[in-house]
Structures are given as C-alpha cells and as structure tokens.
Short mmCIF file of C-alpha atoms and ligand atoms in Angstrom, two decimals:
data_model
loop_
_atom_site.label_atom_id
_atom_site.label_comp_id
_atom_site.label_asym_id
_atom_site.label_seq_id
_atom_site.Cartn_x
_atom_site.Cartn_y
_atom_site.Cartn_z
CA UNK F 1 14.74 5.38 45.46
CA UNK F 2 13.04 8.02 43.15
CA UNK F 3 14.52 10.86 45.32
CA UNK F 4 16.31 13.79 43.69
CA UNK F 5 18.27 13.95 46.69
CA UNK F 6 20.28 11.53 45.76
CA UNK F 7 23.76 12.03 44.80
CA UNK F 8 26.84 10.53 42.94
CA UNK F 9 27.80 8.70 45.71
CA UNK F 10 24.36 6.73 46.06
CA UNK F 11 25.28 5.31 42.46
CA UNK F 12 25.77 1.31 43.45
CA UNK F 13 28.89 -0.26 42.06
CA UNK F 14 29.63 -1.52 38.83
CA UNK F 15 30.54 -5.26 40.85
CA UNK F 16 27.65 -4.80 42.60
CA UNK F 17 25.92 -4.35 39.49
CA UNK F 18 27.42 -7.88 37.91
CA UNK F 19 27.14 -9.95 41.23
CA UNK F 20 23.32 -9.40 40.51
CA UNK F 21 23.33 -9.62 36.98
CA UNK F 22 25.51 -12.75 36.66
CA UNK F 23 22.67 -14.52 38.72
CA UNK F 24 20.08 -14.43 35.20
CA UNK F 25 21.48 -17.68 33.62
CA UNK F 26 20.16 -16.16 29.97
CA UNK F 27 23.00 -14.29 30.09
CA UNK F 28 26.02 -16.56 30.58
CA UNK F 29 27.09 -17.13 27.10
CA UNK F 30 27.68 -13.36 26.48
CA UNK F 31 31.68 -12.00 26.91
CA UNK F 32 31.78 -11.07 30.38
CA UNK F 33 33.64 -7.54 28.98
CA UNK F 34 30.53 -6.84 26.98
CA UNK F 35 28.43 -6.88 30.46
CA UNK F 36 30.76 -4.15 32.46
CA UNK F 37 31.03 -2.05 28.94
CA UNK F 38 27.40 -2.02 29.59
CA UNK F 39 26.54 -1.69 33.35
CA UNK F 40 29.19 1.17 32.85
CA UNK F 41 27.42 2.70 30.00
CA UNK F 42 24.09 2.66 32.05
CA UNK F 43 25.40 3.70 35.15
CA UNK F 44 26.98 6.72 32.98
CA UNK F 45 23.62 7.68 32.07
CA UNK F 46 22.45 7.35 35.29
CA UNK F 47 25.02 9.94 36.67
CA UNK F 48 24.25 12.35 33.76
CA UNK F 49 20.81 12.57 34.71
CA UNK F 50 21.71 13.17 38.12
CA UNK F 51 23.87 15.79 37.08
CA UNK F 52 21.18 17.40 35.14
CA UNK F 53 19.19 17.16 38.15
CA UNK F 54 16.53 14.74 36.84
CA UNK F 55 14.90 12.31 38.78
CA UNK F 56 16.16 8.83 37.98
CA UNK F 57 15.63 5.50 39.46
CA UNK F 58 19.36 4.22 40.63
CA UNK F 59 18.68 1.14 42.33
CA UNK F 60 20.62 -1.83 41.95
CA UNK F 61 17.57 -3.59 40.51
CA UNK F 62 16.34 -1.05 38.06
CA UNK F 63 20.17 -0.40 36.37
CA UNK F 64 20.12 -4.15 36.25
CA UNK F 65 16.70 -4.61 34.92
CA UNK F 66 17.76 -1.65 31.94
CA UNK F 67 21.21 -3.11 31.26
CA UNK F 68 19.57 -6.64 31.11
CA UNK F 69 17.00 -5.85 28.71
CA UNK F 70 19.91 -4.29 26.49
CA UNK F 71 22.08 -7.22 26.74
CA UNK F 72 19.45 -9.61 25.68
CA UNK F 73 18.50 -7.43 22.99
CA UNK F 74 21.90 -8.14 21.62
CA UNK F 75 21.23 -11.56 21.09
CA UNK F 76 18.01 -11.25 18.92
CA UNK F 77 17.71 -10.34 15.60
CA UNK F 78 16.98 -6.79 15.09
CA UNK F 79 15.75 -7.47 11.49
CA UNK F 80 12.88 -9.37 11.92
CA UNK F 81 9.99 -11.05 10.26
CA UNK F 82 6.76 -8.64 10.02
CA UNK F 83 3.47 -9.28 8.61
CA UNK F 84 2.28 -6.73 6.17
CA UNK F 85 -1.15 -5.71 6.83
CA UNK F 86 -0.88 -2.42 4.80
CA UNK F 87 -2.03 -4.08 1.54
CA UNK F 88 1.55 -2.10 0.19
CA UNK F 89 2.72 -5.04 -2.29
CA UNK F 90 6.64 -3.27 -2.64
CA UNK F 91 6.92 -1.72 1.13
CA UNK F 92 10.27 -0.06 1.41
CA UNK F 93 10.50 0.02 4.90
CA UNK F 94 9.27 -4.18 4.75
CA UNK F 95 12.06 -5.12 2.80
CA UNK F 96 10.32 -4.49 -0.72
CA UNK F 97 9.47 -8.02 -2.36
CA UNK F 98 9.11 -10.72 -0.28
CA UNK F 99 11.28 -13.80 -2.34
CA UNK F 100 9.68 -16.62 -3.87
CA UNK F 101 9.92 -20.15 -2.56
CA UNK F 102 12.11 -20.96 -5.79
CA UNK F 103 14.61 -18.15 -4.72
CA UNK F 104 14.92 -18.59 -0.85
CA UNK F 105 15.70 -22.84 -2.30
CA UNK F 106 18.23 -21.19 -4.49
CA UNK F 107 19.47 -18.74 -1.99
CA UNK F 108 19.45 -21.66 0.89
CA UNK F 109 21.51 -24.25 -1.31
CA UNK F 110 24.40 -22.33 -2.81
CA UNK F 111 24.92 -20.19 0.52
CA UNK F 112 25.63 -23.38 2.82
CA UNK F 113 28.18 -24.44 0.68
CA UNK F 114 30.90 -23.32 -2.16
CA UNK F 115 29.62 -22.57 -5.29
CA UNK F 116 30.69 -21.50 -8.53
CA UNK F 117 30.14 -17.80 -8.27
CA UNK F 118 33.67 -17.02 -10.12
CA UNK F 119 34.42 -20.65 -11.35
CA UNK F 120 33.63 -22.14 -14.70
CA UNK F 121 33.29 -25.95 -14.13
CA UNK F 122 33.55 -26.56 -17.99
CA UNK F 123 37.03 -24.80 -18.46
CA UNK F 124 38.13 -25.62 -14.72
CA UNK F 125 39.49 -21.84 -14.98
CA UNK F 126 37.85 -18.53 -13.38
CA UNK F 127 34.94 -17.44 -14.53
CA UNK F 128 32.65 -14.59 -13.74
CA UNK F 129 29.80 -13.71 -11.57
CA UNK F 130 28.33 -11.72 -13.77
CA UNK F 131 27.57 -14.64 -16.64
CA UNK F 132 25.08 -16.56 -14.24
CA UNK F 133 22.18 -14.45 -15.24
CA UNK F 134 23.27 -12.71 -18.61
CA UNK F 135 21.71 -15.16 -21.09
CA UNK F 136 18.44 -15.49 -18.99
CA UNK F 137 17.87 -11.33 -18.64
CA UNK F 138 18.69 -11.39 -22.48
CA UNK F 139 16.11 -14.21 -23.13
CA UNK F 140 13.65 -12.24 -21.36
CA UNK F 141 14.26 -8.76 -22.13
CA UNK F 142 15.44 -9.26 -26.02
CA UNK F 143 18.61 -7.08 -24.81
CA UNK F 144 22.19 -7.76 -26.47
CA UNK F 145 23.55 -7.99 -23.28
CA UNK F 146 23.52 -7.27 -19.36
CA UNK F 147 25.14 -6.93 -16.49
CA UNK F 148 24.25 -6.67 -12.67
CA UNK F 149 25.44 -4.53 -9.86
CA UNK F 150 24.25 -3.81 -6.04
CA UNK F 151 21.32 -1.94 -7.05
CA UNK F 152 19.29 0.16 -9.40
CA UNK F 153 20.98 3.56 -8.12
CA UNK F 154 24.26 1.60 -8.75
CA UNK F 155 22.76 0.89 -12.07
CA UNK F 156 22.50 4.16 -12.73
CA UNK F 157 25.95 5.86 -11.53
CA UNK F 158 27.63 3.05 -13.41
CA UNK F 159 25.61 3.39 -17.10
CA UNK F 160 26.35 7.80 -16.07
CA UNK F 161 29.73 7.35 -15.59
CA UNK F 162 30.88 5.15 -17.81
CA UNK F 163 28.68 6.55 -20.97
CA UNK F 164 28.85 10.35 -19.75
CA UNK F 165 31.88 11.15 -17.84
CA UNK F 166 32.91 14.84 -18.23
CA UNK F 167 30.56 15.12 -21.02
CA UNK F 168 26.47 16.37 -21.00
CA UNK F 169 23.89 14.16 -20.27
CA UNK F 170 20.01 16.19 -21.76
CA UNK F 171 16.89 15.36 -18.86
CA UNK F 172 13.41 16.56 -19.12
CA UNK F 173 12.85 18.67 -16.57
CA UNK F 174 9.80 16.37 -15.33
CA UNK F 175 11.68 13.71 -15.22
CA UNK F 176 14.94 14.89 -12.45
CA UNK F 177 12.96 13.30 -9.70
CA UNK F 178 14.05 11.88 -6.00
CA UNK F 179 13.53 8.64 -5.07
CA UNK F 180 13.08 7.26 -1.27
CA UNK F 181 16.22 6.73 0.68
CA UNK F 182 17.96 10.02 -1.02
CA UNK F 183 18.15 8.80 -4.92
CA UNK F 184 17.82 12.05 -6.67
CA UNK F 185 18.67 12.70 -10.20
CA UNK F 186 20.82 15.20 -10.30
CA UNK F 187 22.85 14.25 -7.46
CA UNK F 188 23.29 10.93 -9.34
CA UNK F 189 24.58 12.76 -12.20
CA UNK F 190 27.19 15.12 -10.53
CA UNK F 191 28.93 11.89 -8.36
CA UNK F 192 29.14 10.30 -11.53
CA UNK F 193 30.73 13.20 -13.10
CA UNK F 194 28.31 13.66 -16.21
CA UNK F 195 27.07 17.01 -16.64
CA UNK F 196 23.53 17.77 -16.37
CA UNK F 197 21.48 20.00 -18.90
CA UNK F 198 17.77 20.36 -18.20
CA UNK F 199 15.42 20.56 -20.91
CA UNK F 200 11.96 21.51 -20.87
CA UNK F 201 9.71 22.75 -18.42
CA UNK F 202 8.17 20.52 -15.40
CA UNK F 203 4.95 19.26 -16.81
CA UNK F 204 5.64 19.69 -20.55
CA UNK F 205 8.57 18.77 -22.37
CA UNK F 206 9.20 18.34 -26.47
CA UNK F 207 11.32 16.33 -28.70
CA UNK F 208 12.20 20.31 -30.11
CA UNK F 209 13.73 20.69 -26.41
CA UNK F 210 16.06 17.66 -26.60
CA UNK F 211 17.22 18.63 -30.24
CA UNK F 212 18.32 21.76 -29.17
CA UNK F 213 20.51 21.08 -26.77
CA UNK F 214 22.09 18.22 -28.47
CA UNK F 215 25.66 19.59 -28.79
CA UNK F 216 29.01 17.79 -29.52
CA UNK F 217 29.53 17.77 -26.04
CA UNK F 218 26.04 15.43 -25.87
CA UNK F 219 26.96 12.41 -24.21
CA UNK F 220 23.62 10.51 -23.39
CA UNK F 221 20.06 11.38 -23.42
CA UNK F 222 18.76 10.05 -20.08
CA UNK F 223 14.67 9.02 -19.60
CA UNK F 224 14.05 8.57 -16.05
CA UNK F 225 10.66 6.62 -14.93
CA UNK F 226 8.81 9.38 -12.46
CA UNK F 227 8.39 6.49 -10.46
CA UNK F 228 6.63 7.90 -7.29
CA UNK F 229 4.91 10.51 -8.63
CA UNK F 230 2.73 11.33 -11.78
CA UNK F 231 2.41 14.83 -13.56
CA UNK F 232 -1.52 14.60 -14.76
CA UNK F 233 -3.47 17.33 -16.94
CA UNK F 234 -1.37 19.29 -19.37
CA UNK F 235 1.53 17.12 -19.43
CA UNK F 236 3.40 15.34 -21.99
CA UNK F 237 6.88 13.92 -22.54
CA UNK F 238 8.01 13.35 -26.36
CA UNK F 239 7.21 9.39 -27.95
CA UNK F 240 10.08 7.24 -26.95
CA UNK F 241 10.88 5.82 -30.68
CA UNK F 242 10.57 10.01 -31.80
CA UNK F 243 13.47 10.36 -28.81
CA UNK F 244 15.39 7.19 -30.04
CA UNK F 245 15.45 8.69 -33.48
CA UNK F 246 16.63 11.68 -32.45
CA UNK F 247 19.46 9.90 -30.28
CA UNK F 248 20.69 7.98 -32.82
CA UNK F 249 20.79 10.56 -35.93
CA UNK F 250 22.99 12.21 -33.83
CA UNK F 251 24.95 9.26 -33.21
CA UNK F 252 24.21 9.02 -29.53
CA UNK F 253 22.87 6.32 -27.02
CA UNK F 254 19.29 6.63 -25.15
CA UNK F 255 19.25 5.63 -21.68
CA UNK F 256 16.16 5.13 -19.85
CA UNK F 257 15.93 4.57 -15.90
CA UNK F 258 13.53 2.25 -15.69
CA UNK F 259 13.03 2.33 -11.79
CA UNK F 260 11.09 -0.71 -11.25
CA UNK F 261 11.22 -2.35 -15.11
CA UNK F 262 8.74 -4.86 -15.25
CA UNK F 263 9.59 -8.35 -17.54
CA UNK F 264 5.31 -8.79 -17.57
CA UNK F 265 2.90 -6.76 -17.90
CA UNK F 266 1.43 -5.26 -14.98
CA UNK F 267 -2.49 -3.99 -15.87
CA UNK F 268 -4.16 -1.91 -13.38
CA UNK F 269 -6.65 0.75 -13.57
CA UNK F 270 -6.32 1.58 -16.94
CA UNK F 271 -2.88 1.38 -16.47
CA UNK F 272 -0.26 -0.36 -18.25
CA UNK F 273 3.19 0.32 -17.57
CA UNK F 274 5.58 -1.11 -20.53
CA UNK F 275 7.79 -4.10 -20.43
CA UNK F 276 11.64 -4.00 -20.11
CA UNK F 277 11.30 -5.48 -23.42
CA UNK F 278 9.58 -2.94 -25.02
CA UNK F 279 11.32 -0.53 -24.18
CA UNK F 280 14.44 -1.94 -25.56
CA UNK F 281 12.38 -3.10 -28.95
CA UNK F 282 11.65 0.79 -28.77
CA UNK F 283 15.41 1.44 -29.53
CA UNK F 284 16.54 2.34 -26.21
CA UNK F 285 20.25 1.83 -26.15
CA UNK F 286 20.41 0.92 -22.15
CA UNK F 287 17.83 0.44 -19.23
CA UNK F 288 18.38 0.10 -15.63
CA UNK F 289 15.98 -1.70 -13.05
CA UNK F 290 15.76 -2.85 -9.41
CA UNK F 291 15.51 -6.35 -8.80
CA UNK F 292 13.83 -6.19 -5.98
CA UNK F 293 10.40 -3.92 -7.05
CA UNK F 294 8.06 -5.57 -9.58
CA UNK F 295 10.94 -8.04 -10.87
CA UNK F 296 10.16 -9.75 -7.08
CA UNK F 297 13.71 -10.67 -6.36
CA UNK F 298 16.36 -9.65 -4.08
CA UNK F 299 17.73 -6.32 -4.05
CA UNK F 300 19.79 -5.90 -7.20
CA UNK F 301 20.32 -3.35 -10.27
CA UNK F 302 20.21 -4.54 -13.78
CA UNK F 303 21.40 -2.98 -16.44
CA UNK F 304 20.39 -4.45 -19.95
CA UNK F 305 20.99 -3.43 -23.72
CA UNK F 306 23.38 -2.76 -26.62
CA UNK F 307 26.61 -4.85 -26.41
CA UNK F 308 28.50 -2.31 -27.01
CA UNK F 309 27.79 -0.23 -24.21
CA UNK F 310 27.90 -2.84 -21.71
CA UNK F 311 30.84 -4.18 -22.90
CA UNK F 312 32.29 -0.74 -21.80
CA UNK F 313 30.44 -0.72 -18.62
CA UNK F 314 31.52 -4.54 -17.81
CA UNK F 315 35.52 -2.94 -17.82
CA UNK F 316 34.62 0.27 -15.65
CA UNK F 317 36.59 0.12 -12.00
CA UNK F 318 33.35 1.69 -10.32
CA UNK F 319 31.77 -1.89 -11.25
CA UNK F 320 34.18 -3.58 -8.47
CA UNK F 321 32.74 -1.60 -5.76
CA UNK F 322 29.31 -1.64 -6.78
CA UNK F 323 28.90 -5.35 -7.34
CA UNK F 324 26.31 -7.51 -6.57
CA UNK F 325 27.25 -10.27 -4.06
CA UNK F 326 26.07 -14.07 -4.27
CA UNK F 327 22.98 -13.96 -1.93
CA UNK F 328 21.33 -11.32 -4.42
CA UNK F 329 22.56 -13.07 -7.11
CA UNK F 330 21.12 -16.51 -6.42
CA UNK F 331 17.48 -14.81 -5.26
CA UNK F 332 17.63 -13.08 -8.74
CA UNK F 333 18.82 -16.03 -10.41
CA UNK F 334 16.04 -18.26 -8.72
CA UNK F 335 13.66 -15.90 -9.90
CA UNK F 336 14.81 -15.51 -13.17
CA UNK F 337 13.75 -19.12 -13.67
CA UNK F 338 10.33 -18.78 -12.58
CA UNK F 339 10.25 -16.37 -15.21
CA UNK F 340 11.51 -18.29 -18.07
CA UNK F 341 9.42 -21.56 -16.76
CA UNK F 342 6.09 -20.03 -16.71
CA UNK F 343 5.79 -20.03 -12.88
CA UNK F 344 5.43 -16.29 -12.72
CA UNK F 345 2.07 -15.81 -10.44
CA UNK F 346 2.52 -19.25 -8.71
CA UNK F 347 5.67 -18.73 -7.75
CA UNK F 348 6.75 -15.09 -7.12
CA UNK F 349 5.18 -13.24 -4.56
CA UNK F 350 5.09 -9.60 -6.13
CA UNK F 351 3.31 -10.65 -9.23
CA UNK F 352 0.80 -13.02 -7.59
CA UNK F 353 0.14 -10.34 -4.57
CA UNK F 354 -0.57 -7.87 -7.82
CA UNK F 355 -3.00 -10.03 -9.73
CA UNK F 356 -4.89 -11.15 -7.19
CA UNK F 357 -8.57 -10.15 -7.93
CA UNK F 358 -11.05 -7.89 -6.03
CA UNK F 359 -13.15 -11.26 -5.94
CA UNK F 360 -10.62 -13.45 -4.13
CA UNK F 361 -9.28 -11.14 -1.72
CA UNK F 362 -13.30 -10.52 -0.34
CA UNK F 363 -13.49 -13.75 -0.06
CA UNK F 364 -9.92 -14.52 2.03
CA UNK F 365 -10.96 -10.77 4.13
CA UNK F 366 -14.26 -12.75 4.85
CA UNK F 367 -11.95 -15.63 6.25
CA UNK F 368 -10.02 -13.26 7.95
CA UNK F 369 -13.80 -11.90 9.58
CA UNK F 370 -14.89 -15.67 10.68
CA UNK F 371 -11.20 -16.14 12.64
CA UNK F 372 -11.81 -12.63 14.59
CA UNK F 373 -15.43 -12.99 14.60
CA UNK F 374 -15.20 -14.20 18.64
CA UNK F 375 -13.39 -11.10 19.50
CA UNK F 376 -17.11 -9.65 18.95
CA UNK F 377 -18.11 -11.25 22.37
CA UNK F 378 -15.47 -8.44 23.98
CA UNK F 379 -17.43 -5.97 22.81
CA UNK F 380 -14.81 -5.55 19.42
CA UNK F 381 -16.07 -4.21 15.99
CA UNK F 382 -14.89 -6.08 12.98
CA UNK F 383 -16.23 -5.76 9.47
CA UNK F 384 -15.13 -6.62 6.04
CA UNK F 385 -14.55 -3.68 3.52
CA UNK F 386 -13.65 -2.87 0.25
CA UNK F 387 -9.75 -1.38 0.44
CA UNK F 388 -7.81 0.11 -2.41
CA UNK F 389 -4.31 -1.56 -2.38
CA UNK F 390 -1.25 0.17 -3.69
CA UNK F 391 1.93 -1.51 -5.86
CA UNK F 392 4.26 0.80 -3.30
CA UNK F 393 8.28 0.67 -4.07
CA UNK F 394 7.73 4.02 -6.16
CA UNK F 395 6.17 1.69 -8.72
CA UNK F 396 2.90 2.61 -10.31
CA UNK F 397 1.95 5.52 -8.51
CA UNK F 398 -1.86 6.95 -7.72
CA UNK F 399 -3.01 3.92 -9.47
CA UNK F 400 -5.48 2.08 -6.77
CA UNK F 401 -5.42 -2.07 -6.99
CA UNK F 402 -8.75 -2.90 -5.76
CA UNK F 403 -8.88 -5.21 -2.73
CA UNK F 404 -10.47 -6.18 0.75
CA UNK F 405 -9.73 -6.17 4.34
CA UNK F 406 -11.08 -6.20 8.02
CA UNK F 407 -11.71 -2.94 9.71
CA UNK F 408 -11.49 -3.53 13.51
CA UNK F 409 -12.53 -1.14 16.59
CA UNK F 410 -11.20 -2.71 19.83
CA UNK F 411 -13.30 -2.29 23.00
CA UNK F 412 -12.09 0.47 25.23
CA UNK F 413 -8.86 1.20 23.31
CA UNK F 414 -8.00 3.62 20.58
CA UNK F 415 -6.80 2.76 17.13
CA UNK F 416 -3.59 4.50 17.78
CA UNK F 417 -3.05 2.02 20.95
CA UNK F 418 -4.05 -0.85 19.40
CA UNK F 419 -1.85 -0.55 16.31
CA UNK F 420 1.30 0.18 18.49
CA UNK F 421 0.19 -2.95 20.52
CA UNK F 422 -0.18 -4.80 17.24
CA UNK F 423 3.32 -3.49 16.15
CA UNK F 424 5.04 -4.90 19.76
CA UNK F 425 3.81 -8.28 18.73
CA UNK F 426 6.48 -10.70 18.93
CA UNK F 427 6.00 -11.18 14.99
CA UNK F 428 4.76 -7.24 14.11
CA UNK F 429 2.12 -6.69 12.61
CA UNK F 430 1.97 -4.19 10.60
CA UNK F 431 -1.75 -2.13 9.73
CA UNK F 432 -2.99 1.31 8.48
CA UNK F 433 -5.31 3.60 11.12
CA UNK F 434 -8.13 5.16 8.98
CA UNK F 435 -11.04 7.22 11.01
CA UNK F 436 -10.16 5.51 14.27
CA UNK F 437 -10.39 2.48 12.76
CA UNK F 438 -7.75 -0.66 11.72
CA UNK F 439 -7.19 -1.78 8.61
CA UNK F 440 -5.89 -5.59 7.73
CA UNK F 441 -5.87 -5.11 3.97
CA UNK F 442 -5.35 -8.91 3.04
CA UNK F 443 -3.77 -8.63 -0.83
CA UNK F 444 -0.19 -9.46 0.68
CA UNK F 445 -1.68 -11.89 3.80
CA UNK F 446 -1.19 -15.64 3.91
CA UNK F 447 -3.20 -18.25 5.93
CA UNK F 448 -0.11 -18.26 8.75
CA UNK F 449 0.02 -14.31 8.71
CA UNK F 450 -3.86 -14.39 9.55
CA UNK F 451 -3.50 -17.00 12.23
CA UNK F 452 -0.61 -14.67 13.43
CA UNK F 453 -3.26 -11.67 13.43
CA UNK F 454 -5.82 -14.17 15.20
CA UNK F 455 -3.24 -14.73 18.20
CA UNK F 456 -2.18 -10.81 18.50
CA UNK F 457 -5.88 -10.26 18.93
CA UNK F 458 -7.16 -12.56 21.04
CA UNK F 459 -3.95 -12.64 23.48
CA UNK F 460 -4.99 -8.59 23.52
CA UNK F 461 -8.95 -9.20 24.73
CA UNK F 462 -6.65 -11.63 27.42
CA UNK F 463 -4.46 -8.88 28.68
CA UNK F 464 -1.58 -10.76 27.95
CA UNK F 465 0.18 -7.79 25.76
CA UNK F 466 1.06 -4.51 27.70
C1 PLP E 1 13.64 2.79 -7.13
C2 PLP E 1 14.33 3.62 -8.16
C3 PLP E 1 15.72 3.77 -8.14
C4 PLP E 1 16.56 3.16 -7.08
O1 PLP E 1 16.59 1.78 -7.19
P1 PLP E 1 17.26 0.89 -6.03
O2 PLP E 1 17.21 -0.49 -6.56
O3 PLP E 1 16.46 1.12 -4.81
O4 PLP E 1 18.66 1.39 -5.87
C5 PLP E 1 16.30 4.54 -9.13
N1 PLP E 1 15.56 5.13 -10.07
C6 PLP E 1 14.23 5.00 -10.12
C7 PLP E 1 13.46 5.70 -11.21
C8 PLP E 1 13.57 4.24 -9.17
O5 PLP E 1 12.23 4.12 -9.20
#
C-alpha cells in the first residue's frame, strides 16, 4: 500500500488496529489504555506524513508491526549492560566506573531491606546519613572531616556557596575550565552566588597574581584540577603550599576541585597525579571529588577537610537538595572498605583496569586472537596489536596507558557496518574504528565480555544479525 494516492480515509481504524494487535500474547500484561495511546500516536504520524505528502506505508500490519515494536520496547530496560571495548577505563557515556564485587554485595543487601541510613542502633534515636562514611574518608584522606552529596559538581556549588556567598572567590585563569555534561567553572560560581575574579593569564599564572587581588572582599581561593585538558610548554601555576601560605596569612581558606581525587597513587607515563591526601597535608583547607572516577565507586561528591568549614557546610539548606541517596552511599561505602582492607586492585575495578600491565593485557588480547581465530576461515582479518589505553572520566588527560587489543577486518563489510552491527548486539559492544579497522582494546575486558565478543562475531559470519 506504498501509494501516495492514498488519503485520510484509507487510514485503518484504531479497533482495527487492537483486534490485530491484541492477538501477540507478549503483549497482554501491558494496560490496555497504554496500547490505544499508542496505535493513536502512530496512526497520528501516519496522517502527518500523509499530509505532508510523503509516502508512508498505512497498512494494518505495518502500523501494528511499528506500534508493537514500541510497546515492547517499553518493557525492556533502556539502560543496559554494554561491554567496553574502547580500552576507556572511566567512560562517561558507560556509566564511568564499573562497581566492585564488594560494592554491588553492599549495594544488593541494604537495598532489599531497611537499613539504618538515618538510624543510630546504639542510641535507638535518628541518626544521620552522612556519618556512615565520615570516619573512613578521614582515615584515608587525613582530613578533619567530610561530608557527601549527589556529586562532585554538587560538591562544588555547596563548598562555593556556603564559603563564598556574595563575596569573591580568586581563579587562575587556566584553571576556569568545562567539564563534560555542561560543568563549567564559572557558571558554577555565579548559581552559587560567589563572585568570580580571574587572575592570571591562560597558560601562566603567579602566586604575585593571587596576592593582588586578595581584597577584604576575598572569600576563597579556588584550585580547580584541568581535568580534561593539559596546558604544556610555557605553562605554570604557583606551588600549592606557596598558595596555602598565601591563603592563610590572609586569613582565608584554599579550596581545591579535585575532579577525580585519587586516595592511591595512580603512576602512568611519567605521570603522577597527587593523592587526596596530599593535597590536604599540603594545607588545603577543602577538596572536592567524584566518587565515581578513579575513587571506582558509585556516582557521588565528596567533600573532605577542615572541621570548621564542613561543619558550616553540613548546616547549609542547599545540602538537602543535593544529597546523596542510599544506593550511592552503600557502593561508596563498600568501596571505602576495600580501601581501608588492602583489597584495592583485587577488588575495585578502576584501579585494577589501571594497573594492569602492557605484559598481561598482550597476553589476554592473544586469548582474545585464539577465540576469533576461526572467523579467519570467512575470509576475516584479526591480529593482535599494541593499543594505547586512556584513564577517560576527564581524569589524567593525554597521558597514554599502554595496552593490547585485536584489530579485526570483516569479510565483505566495512568497519563502520560492522561496529554498528556490533553495537545492535543484544549485549552492545562497544569498539573504536581506526583506518577501517576494529579495535577490541582488552584493558577493561573480562573472560565473559570476550565470550560475549566471540558470539557477536561468529553469529555475524552466520547471518544471524541484520
Ligand atoms: C568530573 C569533574 C567535575 C564533576 O564531577 P561529577 O562527579 O561528574 O559531578 C567537577 N570538577 C572537575 C574538575 C571534574 O573533573
């Protein structure tokens, strides 16, 4: 019925429409006013088209087929498992750091049931949420105190408005950065109602420039980690104890974004990127972190430091609509532990993905080789190479982990197709293109994620996936 003679009239009937659909038994347990909403939604379409004169199909069978295909989509999860091919340890867009086995426990026991997320069982009386993790971030980080919220950019408007409010806040100029996802610096700053003044120039700024604009207006100077950049060749930010100094001869706090914070080490490259506790045994006054980049939890912000500070943040009113709720709290709580009981590369993902050396990962990509190795006899290309693996999440940018994958060229089909192909797998899979070629960069695969590859491929050379 592809005719673009065909009018408003031709358009079948909405209980024409749900005689036929009522027949697919898949669909029975959805609300039969969810099914007409629909069939009238896509017969509405239907009719537009036909009023913009475009040819559209309007049989009975194809509205159902298109209405069916929504419907059912209803009923599976939208967020879904993926398997991350890209060798990108902190993906954004994949959820940033996959939880540990500790965590999802944690996260799996206290969400089936009550728990004491405002109770204290010694007292019998209210308690608060935010204790559960307070003496273990201290523990770790050396800070006085801390407190968590939603996330890092929550982190961040809190510490601004509760430290700043109607009064200046000094930033390097190389430092008033945007994050992914619309973070930016300076937008931070106005919502939060702090006042911004800019010091220094974009790739150079001194400990002269931060002096001179300390005023008795001067609320806070704010560090901010570039995070997803880095300004190299004639570039230079004062020494943080030089800035700390400086802060505190005036009387005022130093507050340093932290982006990622880090409670280990994290070598790479001739990299190092300092602790959370370093920075605070630098003087900083307060940092903020995610707890979902290198940390390796669930999405949080933490904000650690001088008592006195958070005390005042802890009574803020902005801190009951940015809290953090108890699914985040267990995942950071369960990792937390790991932390403090020496299971750091065992058991959380992030760190282990990160250490993991150039060695191991050849040999794994080799494994990866031998499983594929058949789809040779199809007339497929597969090879192992030597990949360069990135931290991601805005964490340690430009700095190249070394690592190994499995370059494939599939028979008769171009990389583009075969990575969209690999994408509509009923468990995604998710791999970089480079010079017509696939990548599987296997720092963040497991043994099931590279039987999961195995299937995609071979059901492929079988036709099975359109
Ligand atoms: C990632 C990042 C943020 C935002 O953290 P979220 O936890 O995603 O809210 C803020 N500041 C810096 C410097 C960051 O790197």
């Amino acid at each position: 019925m592809k005719d673009s003679r065909l009018t408003m009239r031709d358009l079948p009937a909405i209980d024409r429409l749900l005689e036929v659909i009522i027949t697919y038994p898949e669909l029975g347990e959805l609300p039969h006013q969810i099914i007409v909403d629909k069939l009238r939604a896509v017969v509405g379409e239907a009719r537009n088209q036909l009023r913009q004169k475009q040819t559209v199909d309007i049989s009975v069978e194809s509205l159902v087929t298109k209405a069916r295909r929504e419907l059912l989509a209803l009923g599976t999860c939208s967020l879904r498992k993926v398997v991350n091919a890209t060798g990108v340890v902190l993906h954004t867009n994949l959820g940033r750091a996959p939880l540990g086995k500790n965590a999802v426990r944690m996260v799996q026991d206290i969400m089936s049931g009550y728990n004491t997320l405002e109770y204290n069982v010694a007292t019998g009386e209210r308690g608060s949420r935010y204790d559960h993790v307070v003496n273990k971030l201290c523990a770790l980080t050396g800070a006085e105190d801390a407190l968590v919220v939603n996330n890092n950019a929550a982190a961040v408007l809190l510490v601004l408005s509760g430290l700043a409010q109607g009064r200046e806040v000094i930033v390097s100029r190389g430092q008033l950065v945007e994050i992914g996802g619309s973070f930016r610096v300076p937008d931070v700053l106005k919502q939060s109602g702090a006042l911004l003044v800019e010091v220094g120039t974009t790739n150079k700024t001194h400990l002269s420039d931060y002096q001179e604009a300390i005023n008795e207006n001067t609320a806070v100077l704010l560090k901010v980690h570039t995070s997803n950049y880095r300004i190299v060749g004639y570039a230079g930010q004062p020494d943080m104890k030089e800035l700390v100094t400086l802060a505190h001869s005036h009387g005022l706090p130093v507050v340093d974004d932290l982006g990622s914070g880090t409670l280990v080490s994290v070598e790479a490259d001739g990299w190092n990127e300092p602790t959370v506790a370093a920075c605070l045994t630098a003087g900083i006054d307060v940092v903020t972190f995610s707890g979902d980049k290198l940390l390796g939890g669930g999405q949080a912000g933490i904000i650690a430091g001088k008592k006195q500070y958070i005390t005042m943040l802890k009574k803020h009113p902005l801190l009951r609509a940015i809290r953090i709720d108890k699914l985040s709290l267990a995942a950071l709580e369960g990792t937390l532990i790991d932390y403090l009981t020496g299971n750091v590369y065992n058991n959380i993902p992030v760190q282990r993905m990160l250490k993991r050396r150039p060695e191991e990962l050849r040999e794994q990509a080799c494994q990866l080789e031998k499983m594929l190795k058949d789809l040779t006899l199809y007339g497929w290309h597969i090879d192992v190479i030597p990949l360069a693996s990135q931290a991601g999440g805005g964490t340690l940018p430009e700095i190249d982990f070394k690592s190994f994958g499995v370059s494939i060229i599939a028979a008769g089909k171009s990389a583009a197709v075969l990575e969209k192909e690999l994408r509509k797998n009923s468990i995604p899979i998710i791999a970089r293109i480079q010079t017509e070629k696939i990548l599987f960069d296997v720092r963040c695969l497991d043994f099931d994620d590279m039987e999961v590859i195995k299937k995609a491929c071979f059901r492929m050379v079988k036709g099975a996936i359109k």
